[in-house]
Tab-separated table of C-alpha atoms and ligand atoms in Angstrom:
chain	number	residue	atom	x	y	z
L	825	UNK	CA	5.718	7.362	-34.301
L	826	UNK	CA	3.433	9.750	-32.432
L	827	UNK	CA	4.767	11.741	-29.497
L	828	UNK	CA	2.516	12.158	-26.480
L	829	UNK	CA	3.018	14.549	-23.578
L	830	UNK	CA	1.924	13.017	-20.282
L	831	UNK	CA	1.665	15.628	-17.534
L	832	UNK	CA	1.879	14.095	-14.081
L	833	UNK	CA	3.428	11.083	-15.798
L	834	UNK	CA	5.339	10.012	-12.699
L	835	UNK	CA	2.195	9.827	-10.565
L	836	UNK	CA	0.032	6.798	-9.833
L	837	UNK	CA	-2.246	6.685	-12.889
L	838	UNK	CA	0.197	8.650	-15.049
L	839	UNK	CA	3.055	6.163	-14.636
L	840	UNK	CA	0.831	3.200	-15.520
L	841	UNK	CA	-0.403	5.071	-18.585
L	842	UNK	CA	3.158	5.860	-19.707
L	843	UNK	CA	3.941	2.122	-19.575
L	844	UNK	CA	0.877	1.255	-21.681
L	845	UNK	CA	1.671	4.035	-24.176
L	846	UNK	CA	5.199	2.727	-24.598
L	847	UNK	CA	3.919	-0.863	-24.861
L	848	UNK	CA	1.916	0.045	-27.960
L	849	UNK	CA	4.657	2.116	-29.574
L	850	UNK	CA	4.057	5.738	-28.591
L	851	UNK	CA	6.965	8.058	-27.917
L	852	UNK	CA	6.386	9.636	-24.502
L	853	UNK	CA	7.526	12.892	-22.935
L	854	UNK	CA	6.708	13.320	-19.262
L	855	UNK	CA	6.244	16.540	-17.343
L	856	UNK	CA	6.111	16.201	-13.567
L	857	UNK	CA	7.031	18.567	-10.731
L	858	UNK	CA	7.612	15.689	-8.262
L	859	UNK	CA	5.234	17.332	-5.766
L	860	UNK	CA	3.529	14.024	-5.009
L	861	UNK	CA	5.906	11.369	-6.334
L	862	UNK	CA	9.590	10.549	-6.649
L	863	UNK	CA	12.068	10.602	-9.515
L	864	UNK	CA	12.748	6.886	-8.961
L	865	UNK	CA	9.475	6.167	-10.784
L	866	UNK	CA	11.212	7.167	-14.035
L	867	UNK	CA	13.750	4.347	-13.657
L	868	UNK	CA	11.019	1.918	-12.671
L	869	UNK	CA	9.036	2.729	-15.812
L	870	UNK	CA	12.231	2.228	-17.812
L	871	UNK	CA	12.888	-1.136	-16.217
L	872	UNK	CA	9.368	-2.341	-17.122
L	873	UNK	CA	9.348	-1.227	-20.769
L	874	UNK	CA	13.060	-1.044	-21.590
L	875	UNK	CA	12.547	2.510	-22.903
L	876	UNK	CA	13.458	5.611	-20.934
L	877	UNK	CA	10.814	8.266	-21.556
L	878	UNK	CA	12.006	11.822	-21.980
L	879	UNK	CA	11.317	13.803	-18.829
L	880	UNK	CA	11.135	17.490	-17.926
L	881	UNK	CA	10.804	18.573	-14.316
L	882	UNK	CA	8.384	21.438	-14.819
L	883	UNK	CA	5.870	22.981	-12.458
L	884	UNK	CA	2.929	23.781	-14.746
L	885	UNK	CA	2.261	26.924	-12.702
L	886	UNK	CA	5.432	28.255	-14.315
L	887	UNK	CA	3.805	29.693	-17.398
L	888	UNK	CA	7.065	30.568	-19.145
L	889	UNK	CA	8.285	27.002	-18.712
L	890	UNK	CA	5.072	25.665	-20.252
L	891	UNK	CA	5.437	28.047	-23.205
L	892	UNK	CA	9.037	27.019	-23.644
L	893	UNK	CA	8.151	23.313	-23.512
L	894	UNK	CA	5.624	23.583	-26.332
L	895	UNK	CA	8.073	25.588	-28.460
L	896	UNK	CA	10.753	22.963	-27.987
L	897	UNK	CA	8.763	19.707	-28.244
L	898	UNK	CA	6.477	18.813	-31.146
L	899	UNK	CA	3.747	16.654	-29.612
L	900	UNK	CA	0.731	14.989	-31.235
L	901	UNK	CA	-1.400	14.824	-28.114
L	902	UNK	CA	-1.522	15.530	-24.399
L	903	UNK	CA	-2.767	13.332	-21.569
L	904	UNK	CA	-3.186	15.648	-18.615
L	905	UNK	CA	-2.934	14.027	-15.175
L	906	UNK	CA	-1.002	16.688	-13.275
L	907	UNK	CA	-3.240	17.895	-10.436
L	908	UNK	CA	-3.586	17.878	-6.679
L	909	UNK	CA	-6.030	15.244	-5.471
L	910	UNK	CA	-6.468	15.283	-1.685
L	911	UNK	CA	-10.129	16.035	-1.077
L	912	UNK	CA	-9.721	17.033	2.599
L	913	UNK	CA	-6.743	19.284	1.909
L	914	UNK	CA	-8.680	21.033	-0.843
L	915	UNK	CA	-11.291	22.153	1.693
L	916	UNK	CA	-8.607	23.865	3.777
L	917	UNK	CA	-6.487	25.141	0.889
L	918	UNK	CA	-8.947	25.883	-1.912
L	919	UNK	CA	-6.663	28.356	-3.683
L	920	UNK	CA	-3.922	25.757	-3.922
L	921	UNK	CA	-6.413	23.542	-5.797
L	922	UNK	CA	-7.698	26.275	-8.075
L	923	UNK	CA	-4.144	27.284	-8.911
L	924	UNK	CA	-2.709	23.762	-9.277
L	925	UNK	CA	-5.651	22.247	-11.118
L	926	UNK	CA	-7.291	25.138	-12.979
L	927	UNK	CA	-4.614	27.757	-13.735
L	928	UNK	CA	-2.278	25.057	-14.997
L	929	UNK	CA	-5.012	23.534	-17.162
L	930	UNK	CA	-5.556	26.880	-18.866
L	931	UNK	CA	-1.804	27.274	-19.474
L	932	UNK	CA	-1.538	23.840	-21.079
L	933	UNK	CA	-4.642	24.379	-23.225
L	934	UNK	CA	-3.433	27.832	-24.306
L	935	UNK	CA	-0.082	26.481	-25.497
L	936	UNK	CA	-1.800	23.578	-27.253
L	937	UNK	CA	-4.018	26.013	-29.144
L	938	UNK	CA	-1.131	28.357	-29.988
L	939	UNK	CA	1.003	25.459	-31.208
L	940	UNK	CA	-1.793	23.615	-33.055
L	941	UNK	CA	-1.772	20.532	-30.836
L	942	UNK	CA	-5.349	19.343	-30.952
L	943	UNK	CA	-5.706	16.044	-29.049
L	944	UNK	CA	-6.350	16.268	-25.326
L	945	UNK	CA	-7.287	13.631	-22.743
L	946	UNK	CA	-8.392	14.888	-19.327
L	947	UNK	CA	-8.404	13.078	-15.960
L	948	UNK	CA	-11.886	13.679	-14.722
L	949	UNK	CA	-13.738	11.887	-11.965
L	950	UNK	CA	-17.073	10.315	-11.140
L	951	UNK	CA	-17.121	12.944	-8.394
L	952	UNK	CA	-18.783	15.236	-10.998
L	953	UNK	CA	-22.000	13.194	-10.553
L	954	UNK	CA	-22.141	13.641	-6.764
L	955	UNK	CA	-24.753	11.217	-5.425
L	956	UNK	CA	-26.380	10.218	-8.692
L	957	UNK	CA	-30.086	9.470	-8.573
L	958	UNK	CA	-29.865	6.250	-10.574
L	959	UNK	CA	-27.437	3.323	-10.704
L	960	UNK	CA	-25.491	2.452	-12.722
L	961	UNK	CA	-24.391	5.969	-13.629
L	962	UNK	CA	-24.483	6.870	-17.309
L	963	UNK	CA	-22.710	9.830	-18.872
L	964	UNK	CA	-26.111	11.491	-19.233
L	965	UNK	CA	-26.614	11.673	-15.471
L	966	UNK	CA	-26.645	15.329	-14.419
L	967	UNK	CA	-23.529	16.702	-12.786
L	968	UNK	CA	-24.112	17.965	-9.257
L	969	UNK	CA	-22.713	20.671	-7.048
L	970	UNK	CA	-19.211	19.688	-5.950
L	971	UNK	CA	-18.674	18.598	-2.339
L	972	UNK	CA	-15.147	20.027	-2.229
L	973	UNK	CA	-12.826	22.396	-4.084
L	974	UNK	CA	-11.092	19.298	-5.481
L	975	UNK	CA	-14.378	18.091	-6.966
L	976	UNK	CA	-15.098	21.611	-8.210
L	977	UNK	CA	-11.809	21.630	-10.134
L	978	UNK	CA	-12.848	18.481	-12.011
L	979	UNK	CA	-16.232	19.982	-12.912
L	980	UNK	CA	-14.727	23.338	-13.889
L	981	UNK	CA	-11.976	21.612	-15.803
L	982	UNK	CA	-14.562	19.869	-17.969
L	983	UNK	CA	-16.315	23.197	-18.641
L	984	UNK	CA	-13.069	24.967	-19.537
L	985	UNK	CA	-12.123	22.177	-21.927
L	986	UNK	CA	-15.570	22.026	-23.506
L	987	UNK	CA	-15.630	25.800	-24.047
L	988	UNK	CA	-12.168	25.641	-25.614
L	989	UNK	CA	-13.255	22.904	-28.041
L	990	UNK	CA	-16.135	25.163	-29.134
L	991	UNK	CA	-13.846	28.075	-29.943
L	992	UNK	CA	-10.709	26.376	-31.293
L	993	UNK	CA	-9.546	23.231	-33.089
L	994	UNK	CA	-9.032	21.424	-29.784
L	995	UNK	CA	-10.533	17.916	-29.577
L	996	UNK	CA	-10.917	16.493	-26.101
L	997	UNK	CA	-12.041	13.445	-24.177
L	998	UNK	CA	-12.702	13.629	-20.443
L	999	UNK	CA	-12.425	10.274	-18.726
L	1000	UNK	CA	-14.498	10.114	-15.564
L	1001	UNK	CA	-12.664	7.638	-13.371
L	1002	UNK	CA	-14.386	5.629	-10.710
L	1003	UNK	CA	-12.093	4.317	-7.920
L	1004	UNK	CA	-8.645	3.265	-9.175
L	1005	UNK	CA	-6.877	0.448	-7.306
L	1006	UNK	CA	-4.035	-1.977	-7.913
L	1007	UNK	CA	-0.529	-1.746	-9.264
L	1008	UNK	CA	1.463	-2.930	-12.259
L	1009	UNK	CA	1.897	-6.762	-12.172
L	1010	UNK	CA	5.684	-6.255	-12.007
L	1011	UNK	CA	5.138	-4.414	-8.684
L	1012	UNK	CA	7.650	-1.829	-9.929
L	1013	UNK	CA	5.124	1.000	-10.002
L	1014	UNK	CA	2.054	1.628	-7.841
L	1015	UNK	CA	0.513	4.258	-5.608
L	1016	UNK	CA	3.226	5.894	-3.495
L	1017	UNK	CA	2.036	6.418	0.065
L	1018	UNK	CA	2.538	9.945	1.367
L	1019	UNK	CA	1.208	10.727	4.853
L	1020	UNK	CA	-1.834	9.040	6.358
L	1021	UNK	CA	-3.892	7.494	3.531
L	1022	UNK	CA	-7.338	8.990	3.006
L	1023	UNK	CA	-8.503	6.454	0.420
L	1024	UNK	CA	-9.722	2.975	1.269
L	1025	UNK	CA	-7.225	0.653	-0.422
L	1026	UNK	CA	-4.026	2.422	0.750
L	1027	UNK	CA	-5.428	2.350	4.293
L	1028	UNK	CA	-6.301	-1.350	4.001
L	1029	UNK	CA	-2.761	-2.076	2.744
L	1030	UNK	CA	-1.079	-0.209	5.577
L	1031	UNK	CA	-3.332	-1.867	8.156
L	1032	UNK	CA	-2.543	-5.335	6.784
L	1033	UNK	CA	1.167	-4.402	6.791
L	1034	UNK	CA	0.960	-3.356	10.467
L	1035	UNK	CA	1.715	0.314	9.768
L	1036	UNK	CA	-1.788	1.309	10.947
L	1037	UNK	CA	-3.533	-0.271	13.899
L	1038	UNK	CA	-6.975	-0.542	12.373
L	1039	UNK	CA	-9.122	0.610	9.528
L	1040	UNK	CA	-12.148	2.748	10.324
L	1041	UNK	CA	-15.074	1.689	8.176
L	1042	UNK	CA	-16.951	4.945	7.705
L	1043	UNK	CA	-20.612	4.135	8.259
L	1044	UNK	CA	-22.493	0.830	8.369
L	1045	UNK	CA	-26.016	2.233	8.262
L	1046	UNK	CA	-26.236	3.137	4.584
L	1047	UNK	CA	-29.059	1.663	2.503
L	1048	UNK	CA	-26.767	-0.948	0.893
L	1049	UNK	CA	-26.595	-4.765	1.196
L	1050	UNK	CA	-24.358	-4.709	4.302
L	1051	UNK	CA	-24.790	-1.058	5.319
L	1052	UNK	CA	-21.371	0.101	4.068
L	1053	UNK	CA	-20.884	2.391	1.085
L	1054	UNK	CA	-20.639	1.075	-2.462
L	1055	UNK	CA	-17.960	2.042	-5.020
L	1056	UNK	CA	-16.702	0.806	-8.365
L	1057	UNK	CA	-13.048	-0.235	-7.972
L	1058	UNK	CA	-11.143	-0.342	-11.249
L	1059	UNK	CA	-7.681	-1.795	-11.796
L	1060	UNK	CA	-5.193	0.959	-12.664
L	1061	UNK	CA	-3.820	-1.032	-15.625
L	1062	UNK	CA	-7.327	-1.256	-17.118
L	1063	UNK	CA	-7.736	2.450	-16.422
L	1064	UNK	CA	-4.409	3.213	-18.105
L	1065	UNK	CA	-5.514	1.279	-21.208
L	1066	UNK	CA	-8.673	3.406	-21.419
L	1067	UNK	CA	-6.399	6.400	-22.053
L	1068	UNK	CA	-4.813	4.647	-25.021
L	1069	UNK	CA	-8.250	3.860	-26.455
L	1070	UNK	CA	-9.360	7.479	-25.996
L	1071	UNK	CA	-6.154	8.839	-27.500
L	1072	UNK	CA	-6.416	6.565	-30.544
L	1073	UNK	CA	-10.013	7.676	-31.035
L	1074	UNK	CA	-8.827	11.277	-31.348
L	1075	UNK	CA	-5.739	10.474	-33.429
L	1076	UNK	CA	-7.875	8.375	-35.818
L	1077	UNK	CA	-10.512	11.141	-35.892
L	1078	UNK	CA	-13.211	8.729	-34.775
L	1079	UNK	CA	-14.626	11.128	-32.188
L	1080	UNK	CA	-18.275	12.082	-32.672
L	1081	UNK	CA	-18.081	15.439	-30.902
L	1082	UNK	CA	-15.272	17.872	-30.202
L	1083	UNK	CA	-15.587	17.202	-26.477
L	1084	UNK	CA	-16.633	13.754	-25.268
L	1085	UNK	CA	-17.071	12.187	-21.835
L	1086	UNK	CA	-16.686	8.540	-20.839
L	1087	UNK	CA	-17.182	6.711	-17.563
L	1088	UNK	CA	-14.224	4.506	-16.772
L	1089	UNK	CA	-15.176	1.890	-14.218
L	1090	UNK	CA	-15.953	-1.819	-14.074
L	1091	UNK	CA	-19.718	-1.489	-13.844
L	1092	UNK	CA	-19.701	-3.493	-10.610
L	1093	UNK	CA	-20.306	-1.999	-7.175
L	1094	UNK	CA	-18.609	-3.366	-4.045
L	1095	UNK	CA	-19.232	-2.395	-0.439
L	1096	UNK	CA	-16.384	-1.416	1.896
L	1097	UNK	CA	-16.776	-4.682	3.822
L	1098	UNK	CA	-16.837	-6.722	0.613
L	1099	UNK	CA	-13.520	-5.103	-0.320
L	1100	UNK	CA	-12.022	-5.829	3.106
L	1101	UNK	CA	-13.133	-9.463	2.981
L	1102	UNK	CA	-12.014	-9.933	-0.631
L	1103	UNK	CA	-8.622	-8.528	0.361
L	1104	UNK	CA	-8.328	-10.948	3.302
L	1105	UNK	CA	-9.341	-13.904	1.171
L	1106	UNK	CA	-7.038	-13.031	-1.718
L	1107	UNK	CA	-3.932	-12.201	0.296
L	1108	UNK	CA	-4.443	-14.297	3.432
L	1109	UNK	CA	-3.715	-11.155	5.483
L	1110	UNK	CA	-5.989	-10.008	8.275
L	1111	UNK	CA	-7.317	-6.441	8.254
L	1112	UNK	CA	-8.297	-5.135	11.687
L	1113	UNK	CA	-11.232	-2.824	11.388
L	1114	UNK	CA	-13.859	-1.071	13.436
L	1115	UNK	CA	-17.109	0.544	12.407
L	1116	UNK	CA	-16.845	4.339	12.652
L	1117	UNK	CA	-19.265	7.194	11.943
L	1118	UNK	CA	-19.983	8.190	8.370
L	1119	UNK	CA	-17.355	10.440	6.765
L	1120	UNK	CA	-18.606	13.938	5.949
L	1121	UNK	CA	-19.171	14.466	2.240
L	1122	UNK	CA	-19.272	10.748	1.378
L	1123	UNK	CA	-21.878	9.535	-1.051
L	1124	UNK	CA	-23.711	6.237	-0.535
L	1125	UNK	CA	-23.308	4.453	-3.848
L	1126	UNK	CA	-21.494	5.016	-7.152
L	1127	UNK	CA	-20.876	2.538	-9.929
L	1128	UNK	CA	-20.560	3.062	-13.632
L	1129	UNK	CA	-22.595	2.171	-16.644
L	1130	UNK	CA	-19.682	1.425	-18.956
L	1131	UNK	CA	-21.716	0.806	-22.121
L	1132	UNK	CA	-20.509	3.968	-23.843
L	1133	UNK	CA	-16.819	3.270	-23.178
L	1134	UNK	CA	-17.313	-0.371	-24.222
L	1135	UNK	CA	-18.993	0.444	-27.508
L	1136	UNK	CA	-17.379	3.749	-28.509
L	1137	UNK	CA	-13.842	3.273	-27.202
L	1138	UNK	CA	-13.821	-0.484	-27.786
L	1139	UNK	CA	-12.439	-0.786	-24.279
L	1140	UNK	CA	-13.461	-2.959	-21.363
L	1141	UNK	CA	-12.031	-3.978	-18.024
L	1142	UNK	CA	-10.028	-7.188	-17.990
L	1143	UNK	CA	-9.016	-7.391	-14.340
L	1144	UNK	CA	-11.101	-8.366	-11.322
L	1145	UNK	CA	-11.355	-6.739	-7.908
L	1146	UNK	CA	-9.281	-9.636	-6.536
L	1147	UNK	CA	-6.509	-9.047	-9.102
L	1148	UNK	CA	-6.508	-5.372	-8.173
L	1149	UNK	CA	-6.229	-6.148	-4.471
L	1150	UNK	CA	-3.557	-8.822	-4.974
L	1151	UNK	CA	-1.405	-6.511	-7.104
L	1152	UNK	CA	-1.814	-3.699	-4.555
L	1153	UNK	CA	-0.570	-6.053	-1.837
L	1154	UNK	CA	2.393	-7.238	-3.909
L	1155	UNK	CA	3.337	-3.569	-4.400
L	1156	UNK	CA	2.894	-2.797	-0.682
L	1157	UNK	CA	5.138	-5.724	0.259
L	1158	UNK	CA	7.910	-4.351	-1.953
L	1159	UNK	CA	7.857	-0.860	-0.385
N	1472	UD1	C1	-12.523	9.853	-2.881
N	1472	UD1	C2	-12.957	11.288	-2.982
N	1472	UD1	C3	-13.293	11.575	-4.414
N	1472	UD1	C4	-12.090	11.294	-5.299
N	1472	UD1	C5	-11.617	9.859	-5.078
N	1472	UD1	C6	-10.302	9.652	-5.796
N	1472	UD1	C7	-13.858	11.848	-0.760
N	1472	UD1	C8	-15.081	12.215	-0.002
N	1472	UD1	N1	-14.047	11.557	-2.068
N	1472	UD1	O1	-13.604	9.052	-3.330
N	1472	UD1	O2	-13.685	12.917	-4.571
N	1472	UD1	O3	-12.427	11.467	-6.645
N	1472	UD1	O4	-11.404	9.621	-3.691
N	1472	UD1	O5	-9.874	8.344	-5.662
N	1472	UD1	O6	-12.770	11.829	-0.235
N	1472	UD1	N2	-13.431	4.377	3.513
N	1472	UD1	C9	-13.436	3.825	4.768
N	1472	UD1	N3	-12.318	3.963	5.550
N	1472	UD1	C10	-11.206	4.637	5.120
N	1472	UD1	C11	-11.203	5.188	3.823
N	1472	UD1	C12	-12.338	5.049	3.052
N	1472	UD1	O7	-14.425	3.218	5.196
N	1472	UD1	O8	-10.225	4.748	5.886
N	1472	UD1	C13	-14.622	4.223	2.670
N	1472	UD1	C14	-15.235	5.540	2.272
N	1472	UD1	O9	-16.119	6.006	3.234
N	1472	UD1	C15	-15.899	5.173	0.942
N	1472	UD1	C16	-15.002	4.069	0.379
N	1472	UD1	O10	-14.249	3.561	1.483
N	1472	UD1	O11	-17.174	4.635	1.182
N	1472	UD1	C17	-14.042	4.573	-0.676
N	1472	UD1	O12	-13.372	5.708	-0.149
N	1472	UD1	P1	-12.177	6.438	-0.926
N	1472	UD1	O13	-11.157	5.443	-1.315
N	1472	UD1	O14	-11.747	7.600	-0.099
N	1472	UD1	O15	-12.861	6.941	-2.279
N	1472	UD1	P2	-14.156	7.854	-2.506
N	1472	UD1	O16	-14.726	8.362	-1.244
N	1472	UD1	O17	-15.064	7.109	-3.404
């Protein structure tokens, strides 16, 4: 049985990935500092899979604690989710993002190298492409200057990892996520709302639930079918399974380069209004909305070419937008 460290394993994508890892027989150790989640997620994971993962409450900025962890636990691979992810906050507190997302990455990589742990999966983002010139976006599309310190940490993270794979035995896969939505079908884990949501689906959920008065649709004059911006919304369970496929590729030594990159999306673009209407149709709940000005820093359109992930990882999405929205709503209703 292989043991996998999941940093940020009590967060939104991390918790779903822990469940999928356990479902296929991996032994999981979680590190989380609880800065953006709650300890109750550990019990909820346990109640889904019947297996309580080992858990260490460690802040990865605590270098001694990271060193100590790797001395104590023998792990076969690391899936690294732990990071701050609020784009707006990152503009006002850049150093928090460079410390939380970059310093910690270097500490984890250093201890992996020192302790001969060679398999690393990184949470990257389609944000590295900025506004890509061509749709769908392939992995060969050039990366662009980041719009925010958060985006910069994803770009820099990829560079740091790639450089490390050139100089050491580290093998890495960076998964470039498009827009994750949805929750586990059990509705026991999902995205925990903290503060006013900045992302579309959490705001839609809270509007439908009556917590927010109305959704602002940011911009209806984009060059898209209905004027609202286009994104590729991927179900978090599908996304979680992509991590298993990537991990197995490294464990089975099927990787073709020491550092590889894969787009993880559905390949289908949806406009903001299409999402709102699909949500209303699927759940029967009304979403009050108004058209508002464009949001600074937003791109017009982003959806993935998933050919590489389909062929090389042997992975593809199984869930629809509607299933993502329905599971998000079931989760919201249970909060
Ligand atoms: C955002 C981040 C991106 C990050 C991703 C993580 C920004 C500018 N970008 O991407 O760096 O990787 O989250 O999930 O924050 N929308 C509304 N009303 C709302 C909220 C959103 O109309 O209240 C629109 C947005 O303008 C956008 C779409 O919905 O067109 C999706 O927005 P969001 O969920 O924030 O994701 P991204 O902007 O794609």
